[in-house]
Amino acid sequence: MNSPQFGRLYFVIIGHRDQPLFEFEALKQEENLSIPREDYRHLCQFVAHAALDAVEANLTGPTGTQMFFKNIDRFNEWSVSAFVTTSQIKFLLLHPVRDESQSALRKEEADIIRNFFFAVYEHFIKLMLNPFYELDSEITSRGFREKVHQSVKKHLLNL
Amino acid sequence: MAQSPISPKEVVQDCFPPRIACLWSEDAEEICRKNNLSVLQLLLPFCRPNAEMISSDLTNRRFYMKNFSLHLSTVEHAVPPNPTIARNLFHDAVAEAVDTFKPEEAAQLEVPLRDGTLIVSATTPWFDAFRDEYMRHFPICDYECIRDFLGCIFVVSTAVLDPITKAKALIEQQVQQQANQKYPRWFGPNILKFFIVLEDLSASTDESRVRGESAMHYFTSTYGEHNCWLLKINSRSPKDELDPWTTFTPFSRRRAGKVEADDAIVENGGDEGDGQGDGAVDDGPADHPLATRKSSQKSPSKVTEVVEIGKLLGQEDGERIRECLVAFTTKCLIPYAERQIRILNELIISKKGIHRTLVNATKKIFGPSGPPKPAQRASSTSNLSQVVYAGEAVELQNRKAGDLSFMFQLYDQAFQFFQSARRDYSADQAWNYYAAASEMCGLSAFLSPTAGFSSVNAKGFPIQYFEAAIKSYSDVSKTSPQSVRAIILATEVCKALHLYAEAAAFFKNRSPEDFDLLYGLFLEQAGHCFLRLPQAQSPRRFAFQMIFAGFRYFKAAQRKLGIFVYQLALKVLDGRGWIVAEDHIRLNIIRHCMTLRMFQESMPHFVSLLTGAQRQVPTQQVLILRDFIACHSILCGDEPVQQLCLPVIKMQNIRTVLGRPGEVDSHVVEVIDEEWLNLEEKMLETKGRSSHVFRHQQIVYSDRTDNRNRPQASVGDTVTIEVPMRNPIGVAILISSVRLEYEFHSKPAHTPPADGRASLEITGDPTELRLAPLETAPLTFVVHLGQSGALLITGMSYVLSVPPAESEAALRIPCRQKFAIQGARLNQSKQEKMSVLHGPDHRLDITVLPARGRLIAKWENFPRGVLSGQVVRLSLIVENQGGRPVDHLSIAASLPDVLVFLHSPKADNVVTLQIPSGSIEPGKKVTIIAVFVAPPVPGSYCLKTLLYYETAVSGDEKEKAAHRHQVWRMQHSFEVLPGLTIRGSLLPSVASRDEVIVNLQIAHVNEIQLQAIPLKLIEILSVNGHWRIDNLADQDSGDGAILTAEETFLTLLGRRVSEKLDDLSAFPVPAELDTSDMNFIKAARNLAGYISGNPAKPTRDPNAICLRLLWKVTLTSDGKPTNVYGLRFITFTVEQADAGGVACWDLRNPLLPQVVPDIAEILARPSNDPFTTSFLNLPVSAEETSNFDVIDWKVELPADEATLPRHLSVIVPLVVQLTCNVHVGSELADAADVLVSVELRTAVKCFPVGSRRQSVLLRQGAVTRLRFDYCFTASGTYNMAEFVFVKAVCSVIPELKVAKLQKPSDNQMLLRIG
């Protein structure tokens, strides 16, 4: 399996049955698409799915009351950060791992990701208030996708 | 990691048994050959002596040895095979274990998932096989002595004359080997020697017996009495029924068997690797040379060969061999080892005094203490790994003593030795030695009986020994086999102690390398570790590891194993919507299943891949489909495929139409709305057919209709079933040989179909359907019903084919799909609202009634666009397609005055149609003439007509009345375009009380379609016989033509007549009537009685003046003029208060006109009248809703009437006076400016000259005048209100933010041009 490229981001919202409700892949603008995206898609899903175990281990542990978990899992160059809503919906973000030398940036990174998660959480709450959205169903709202896209652009493109 | 049949302790112990070499003479071999065994094979099964063994340590503490075994091998075999061969052996061992693995028999592990339980097999025998195999072929290395030969067994026989000489030769051979060759390695210069003298009882003579005794005597005297044994074999007599070899169990049957296999490979068919050895390679463990019975039954071809094994060996022989080896172990080997340990210990102690203190002092002063730091090691790896000690080096003494202690299960003592060895090596920076010693330290600690580590006290276990060992090994060489062994052993220890997280870390620690099988096995074991984590079982991580393991297995060509682990991963991921990942797994499984021809296993995966969304590229989909078809044909032959939903049938959209396919498309009404239900209910009421439960009749059953009731068709009818299907994949597919599958139960049972027709005839249309990628198309079935009963359509079968790509055969596969339609969701009771329940759907469950009449009706010439009031002659064509005559035809329409059936009685909006012959016979057509009068108000209309009929009953035939009547619905939409408007006022006549003056104002308002086409007035007709009308206008009104935006004024005199006129009074508008219009004039008189115009004022009222204006338009289409006729009606009521005949006209203000609004205005006004409510949806323009005028304006007409010179035009100056009149009540209104723009319009006979538009700003109360010049080209009366537009914009008044048209007070400013 090829290792993932830096700069790729994969965001997924996961429901109560471990099913993905919403997937979003982001590329940095300067990135060229020389490597087909299809090769990564299943790997992204595998990594995110496997990271759920780590999220749940954190939830049952002493950190169980937290919402944001930074770098709970890691695969090759990817790091997984998670956010768990009060209704136990999980947001996962796969992002590239920083080198140890950039420790200053790493601290900043946690804030960036946290802000991103909270921005998406806000949109998600609004979506949940929509009477036509059923809990645990796939999110097909174009408006939501648009908003997540904006949040990615706003928060994560410097990541 | 997975369970194993052998406990971790046994695994570790089995890895390090005392190793003894074996040398024998040819004559000894000769004796064993009689049993088809080699000497080694003869001894091997007895290497695990059951007798209690006791070893004692340096302090003479005694330990019982458990699970003790010996490792015997020939000198040659001790040389490890080269790595490539070894890898092949590993692959074979794993493949073999996979082949014999039966998941259903294996122990199972249950892991809770989010929904449900994951059940995986708890054992992985392929890993055990690999582990055993890896340990067996582990290369010899310098860092340890535990795998060196402790001693050698020399086997001679009494068959030769001088066994002693033979023995001496063998000893010489061993000494040569030890001296000259690097491999095998021996424990020390002074090895243990043991002699076995074989005596063949089957061929023994007195002579040989004597030879044996003398040899024994020699060996006893030379080497000690415990170092030799006289072994008698081949004692079995032919009568001995008991087979001694079936009862014996080798300590590891497979391992013993594999020795043979390896012999054959290593030696390439050497002295003993004959046919026997080859057989073992081919057939695996079942062919252990001693496991005779089983294999003899299995392969008859080998019976002769196999039965011979051990044919001369009896039970007694087995006992003797066992006895021999027990004696060797207890009396010779263990004392030897204890002796060696003592010697080594003494050496160590004696050197300690000088060496230790010296070294320690140096180290304390100059060097670092304790275990080295990783960074230091990493930086100096290259030169540090070079430390190699000589065979008899002092540094190895600790290690050797430890190894001996370990082999003889003196683990505490071994730990002490290894510990001090480890310290020494660390000090010497001999990292490989250090790692090996650390590893052994860990193992000794684990096996130590005094520490007694188990899962309870696992936290205290010094796992760091293993960590250090693996780290040190890896630092020296990335891919060293030592580190692999260390990982295997460390994880076994972790497993015993339930330290699964640590075990997973050890497995995953292995960096990627080219040995995919090893990597895959490790990843798989890591995955199993995740399943057994005590606090948090992690099935999803397990799945992830399985994917990687599978990937490695596929790379290592272990396809079956790869498929197995992928399926495990799929169990976790399946049905959760991780579609991309799931497809990846399924694709891989299918690909490798196809390679292995495991078709059954791949079937379930095809279906989900083929019917899923557009996730694969088309070429891949074709490949998948091709594989599927190949797979299916192999498995099921020509049987149709049931589970493949390709193409996807849109079950919910299946339509059942009671009728033929062609005739029903556009006219058939599908959605039965409230209006239809009202019509039908009213119709039934009128016809006396209403029952207390009204149930409407349907022609179409689809997803938009209520399908709780079964469709009712009758014998002889045709039913059309439309099945829409979608091609979900990216390649075109073709379905052919389509057949509908059904169940038919005739009622009454076993009635032969009438007139010899089949009870059902089903034809598909088309029989072939080609679906482009992602296309949706319907397939139509036509069912002819020949017999009454119940027809249930269950599904369809077809042949699916994919058009062939170039140079490939077309794919064809028969398929079958069942129809399953979900009914509408129930929402009545509370329970239904709380849960999701669906009602039944009966659209495919057709009840076939006995033959009935069946009418199909349609309108001919039904217009789509008409002018308001236009009159069109229509014909209703009614055809009886049923098997019985019909009568009692009636019709009801949703718009009451639009359709007129002449000479047909009408009651309560239901028209009973008159049929010439009384009834319509089957197959006959009847045409009924109707007149369509377009509604006066422009807009879009939908005319719904319901045709009611009954099947004629002949004589005393009694049939169920419920099924006798039927209905047919017709629905047409049409557009009414504006044409003429008519409005008028009534003035009392001064001359007579019975006379009124009627002013009519008729305007041509269609500016779009009839922009340049004049509307011609034909006649004014009074339809009330109580009134006679005359034209009062003195001037010539021309030809009665009105152009766009023009108006005509007519003044009539209405005179009441005492006797009702037989003839309707009328007068033509133009001077001369066109003869072609006479027909219409006549028809209009016929129609007069049928249309009331305004239902509130019936035409028979003597006080009503009902006028009809007949008009026509000549349209030219294709160069041919066509006349379009129409009529407008207006009704006035003459007020007459008292019955005494005294007229009470209000004469005080005789000029106040009584304005009667146009009919259109009445209709536009909302009311409760059922007629007008149907127009409520008409758009009402904003001008009419708001009466908010801020500007009063009038046109100051010139004082004297302008006269028009002949054939010329006249320019009249017009002054428009504007008065601003803001009444808003806010203070701001005073300061507000109103922007007023005045614009003059152009008409055909008049147009503005000079400025056409002027704008001015006005304040509250301001008055201004604007002057325009207007040119008239024809004489007449002009209403200037139609030509002057005044618009106001005011920023303060919200309603006037946009320009608003200001109207003059009475909307009339007449200007006469003479």
GROMACS .gro file of N, CA and C in nm, chain B residues 363-408:
model
  138
  522LYS      N    1   3.581  -0.035   3.422
  522LYS     CA    2   3.453   0.016   3.373
  522LYS      C    3   3.404   0.130   3.460
  523LYS      N    4   3.424   0.111   3.594
  523LYS     CA    5   3.374   0.215   3.685
  523LYS      C    6   3.445   0.347   3.660
  524ILE      N    7   3.569   0.337   3.626
  524ILE     CA    8   3.645   0.460   3.606
  524ILE      C    9   3.616   0.520   3.470
  525PHE      N   10   3.622   0.437   3.367
  525PHE     CA   11   3.618   0.493   3.231
  525PHE      C   12   3.483   0.481   3.160
  526GLY      N   13   3.415   0.371   3.184
  526GLY     CA   14   3.299   0.345   3.096
  526GLY      C   15   3.166   0.373   3.162
  527PRO      N   16   3.064   0.372   3.087
  527PRO     CA   17   2.930   0.389   3.144
  527PRO      C   18   2.882   0.259   3.207
  528SER      N   19   2.789   0.271   3.296
  528SER     CA   20   2.741   0.151   3.360
  528SER      C   21   2.595   0.128   3.319
  529GLY      N   22   2.550   0.008   3.346
  529GLY     CA   23   2.411  -0.026   3.316
  529GLY      C   24   2.390  -0.049   3.167
  530PRO      N   25   2.270  -0.074   3.131
  530PRO     CA   26   2.243  -0.100   2.989
  530PRO      C   27   2.272   0.024   2.906
  531PRO      N   28   2.320   0.003   2.788
  531PRO     CA   29   2.360   0.117   2.704
  531PRO      C   30   2.239   0.195   2.655
  532LYS      N   31   2.267   0.319   2.625
  532LYS     CA   32   2.159   0.406   2.574
  532LYS      C   33   2.140   0.378   2.425
  533PRO      N   34   2.017   0.389   2.380
  533PRO     CA   35   1.990   0.359   2.240
  533PRO      C   36   2.070   0.445   2.144
  534ALA      N   37   2.080   0.572   2.178
  534ALA     CA   38   2.147   0.662   2.086
  534ALA      C   39   2.292   0.621   2.066
  535GLN      N   40   2.355   0.580   2.177
  535GLN     CA   41   2.496   0.539   2.166
  535GLN      C   42   2.508   0.419   2.073
  536ARG      N   43   2.414   0.331   2.093
  536ARG     CA   44   2.424   0.209   2.013
  536ARG      C   45   2.402   0.240   1.866
  537ALA      N   46   2.302   0.322   1.843
  537ALA     CA   47   2.269   0.350   1.705
  537ALA      C   48   2.387   0.412   1.632
  538SER      N   49   2.459   0.500   1.705
  538SER     CA   50   2.567   0.570   1.637
  538SER      C   51   2.685   0.477   1.610
  539SER      N   52   2.701   0.375   1.692
  539SER     CA   53   2.823   0.297   1.676
  539SER      C   54   2.792   0.152   1.640
  540THR      N   55   2.679   0.136   1.575
  540THR     CA   56   2.637   0.001   1.541
  540THR      C   57   2.739  -0.074   1.456
  541SER      N   58   2.788  -0.003   1.357
  541SER     CA   59   2.867  -0.072   1.255
  541SER      C   60   2.988  -0.144   1.314
  542ASN      N   61   3.061  -0.076   1.402
  542ASN     CA   62   3.182  -0.142   1.453
  542ASN      C   63   3.153  -0.228   1.575
  543LEU      N   64   3.046  -0.195   1.646
  543LEU     CA   65   3.022  -0.268   1.769
  543LEU      C   66   2.974  -0.410   1.743
  544SER      N   67   2.904  -0.428   1.633
  544SER     CA   68   2.850  -0.560   1.608
  544SER      C   69   2.960  -0.659   1.568
  545GLN      N   70   3.078  -0.609   1.556
  545GLN     CA   71   3.185  -0.697   1.510
  545GLN      C   72   3.240  -0.789   1.619
  546VAL      N   73   3.200  -0.765   1.744
  546VAL     CA   74   3.257  -0.845   1.853
  546VAL      C   75   3.217  -0.990   1.837
  547VAL      N   76   3.317  -1.077   1.823
  547VAL     CA   77   3.289  -1.220   1.813
  547VAL      C   78   3.386  -1.291   1.907
  548TYR      N   79   3.331  -1.380   1.988
  548TYR     CA   80   3.417  -1.456   2.080
  548TYR      C   81   3.453  -1.587   2.016
  549ALA      N   82   3.565  -1.638   2.048
  549ALA     CA   83   3.604  -1.770   2.001
  549ALA      C   84   3.520  -1.876   2.072
  550GLY      N   85   3.521  -1.995   2.017
  550GLY     CA   86   3.434  -2.102   2.067
  550GLY      C   87   3.453  -2.129   2.214
  551GLU      N   88   3.580  -2.128   2.258
  551GLU     CA   89   3.605  -2.164   2.398
  551GLU      C   90   3.637  -2.041   2.482
  552ALA      N   91   3.587  -1.929   2.438
  552ALA     CA   92   3.624  -1.805   2.506
  552ALA      C   93   3.568  -1.803   2.648
  553VAL      N   94   3.639  -1.732   2.730
  553VAL     CA   95   3.600  -1.723   2.870
  553VAL      C   96   3.464  -1.659   2.883
  554GLU      N   97   3.437  -1.560   2.793
  554GLU     CA   98   3.312  -1.486   2.801
  554GLU      C   99   3.191  -1.575   2.779
  555LEU      N  100   3.215  -1.687   2.710
  555LEU     CA  101   3.101  -1.773   2.680
  555LEU      C  102   3.067  -1.869   2.793
  556GLN      N  103   3.151  -1.875   2.894
  556GLN     CA  104   3.128  -1.976   2.998
  556GLN      C  105   2.998  -1.953   3.073
  557ASN      N  106   2.971  -1.828   3.105
  557ASN     CA  107   2.845  -1.797   3.170
  557ASN      C  108   2.728  -1.839   3.084
  558ARG      N  109   2.741  -1.806   2.959
  558ARG     CA  110   2.633  -1.836   2.865
  558ARG      C  111   2.613  -1.987   2.856
  559LYS      N  112   2.725  -2.058   2.848
  559LYS     CA  113   2.714  -2.203   2.834
  559LYS      C  114   2.649  -2.265   2.956
  560ALA      N  115   2.692  -2.219   3.073
  560ALA     CA  116   2.633  -2.273   3.196
  560ALA      C  117   2.484  -2.242   3.199
  561GLY      N  118   2.450  -2.121   3.155
  561GLY     CA  119   2.309  -2.083   3.150
  561GLY      C  120   2.233  -2.173   3.056
  562ASP      N  121   2.289  -2.196   2.938
  562ASP     CA  122   2.222  -2.278   2.838
  562ASP      C  123   2.196  -2.418   2.891
  563LEU      N  124   2.299  -2.475   2.954
  563LEU     CA  125   2.281  -2.610   3.008
  563LEU      C  126   2.172  -2.611   3.115
  564SER      N  127   2.176  -2.514   3.202
  564SER     CA  128   2.077  -2.509   3.308
  564SER      C  129   1.938  -2.495   3.248
  565PHE      N  130   1.929  -2.412   3.144
  565PHE     CA  131   1.799  -2.387   3.082
  565PHE      C  132   1.745  -2.516   3.018
  566MET      N  133   1.837  -2.588   2.948
  566MET     CA  134   1.793  -2.708   2.879
  566MET      C  135   1.740  -2.812   2.977
  567PHE      N  136   1.799  -2.814   3.094
  567PHE     CA  137   1.757  -2.915   3.190
  567PHE      C  138   1.666  -2.855   3.297
   0.00000   0.00000   0.00000
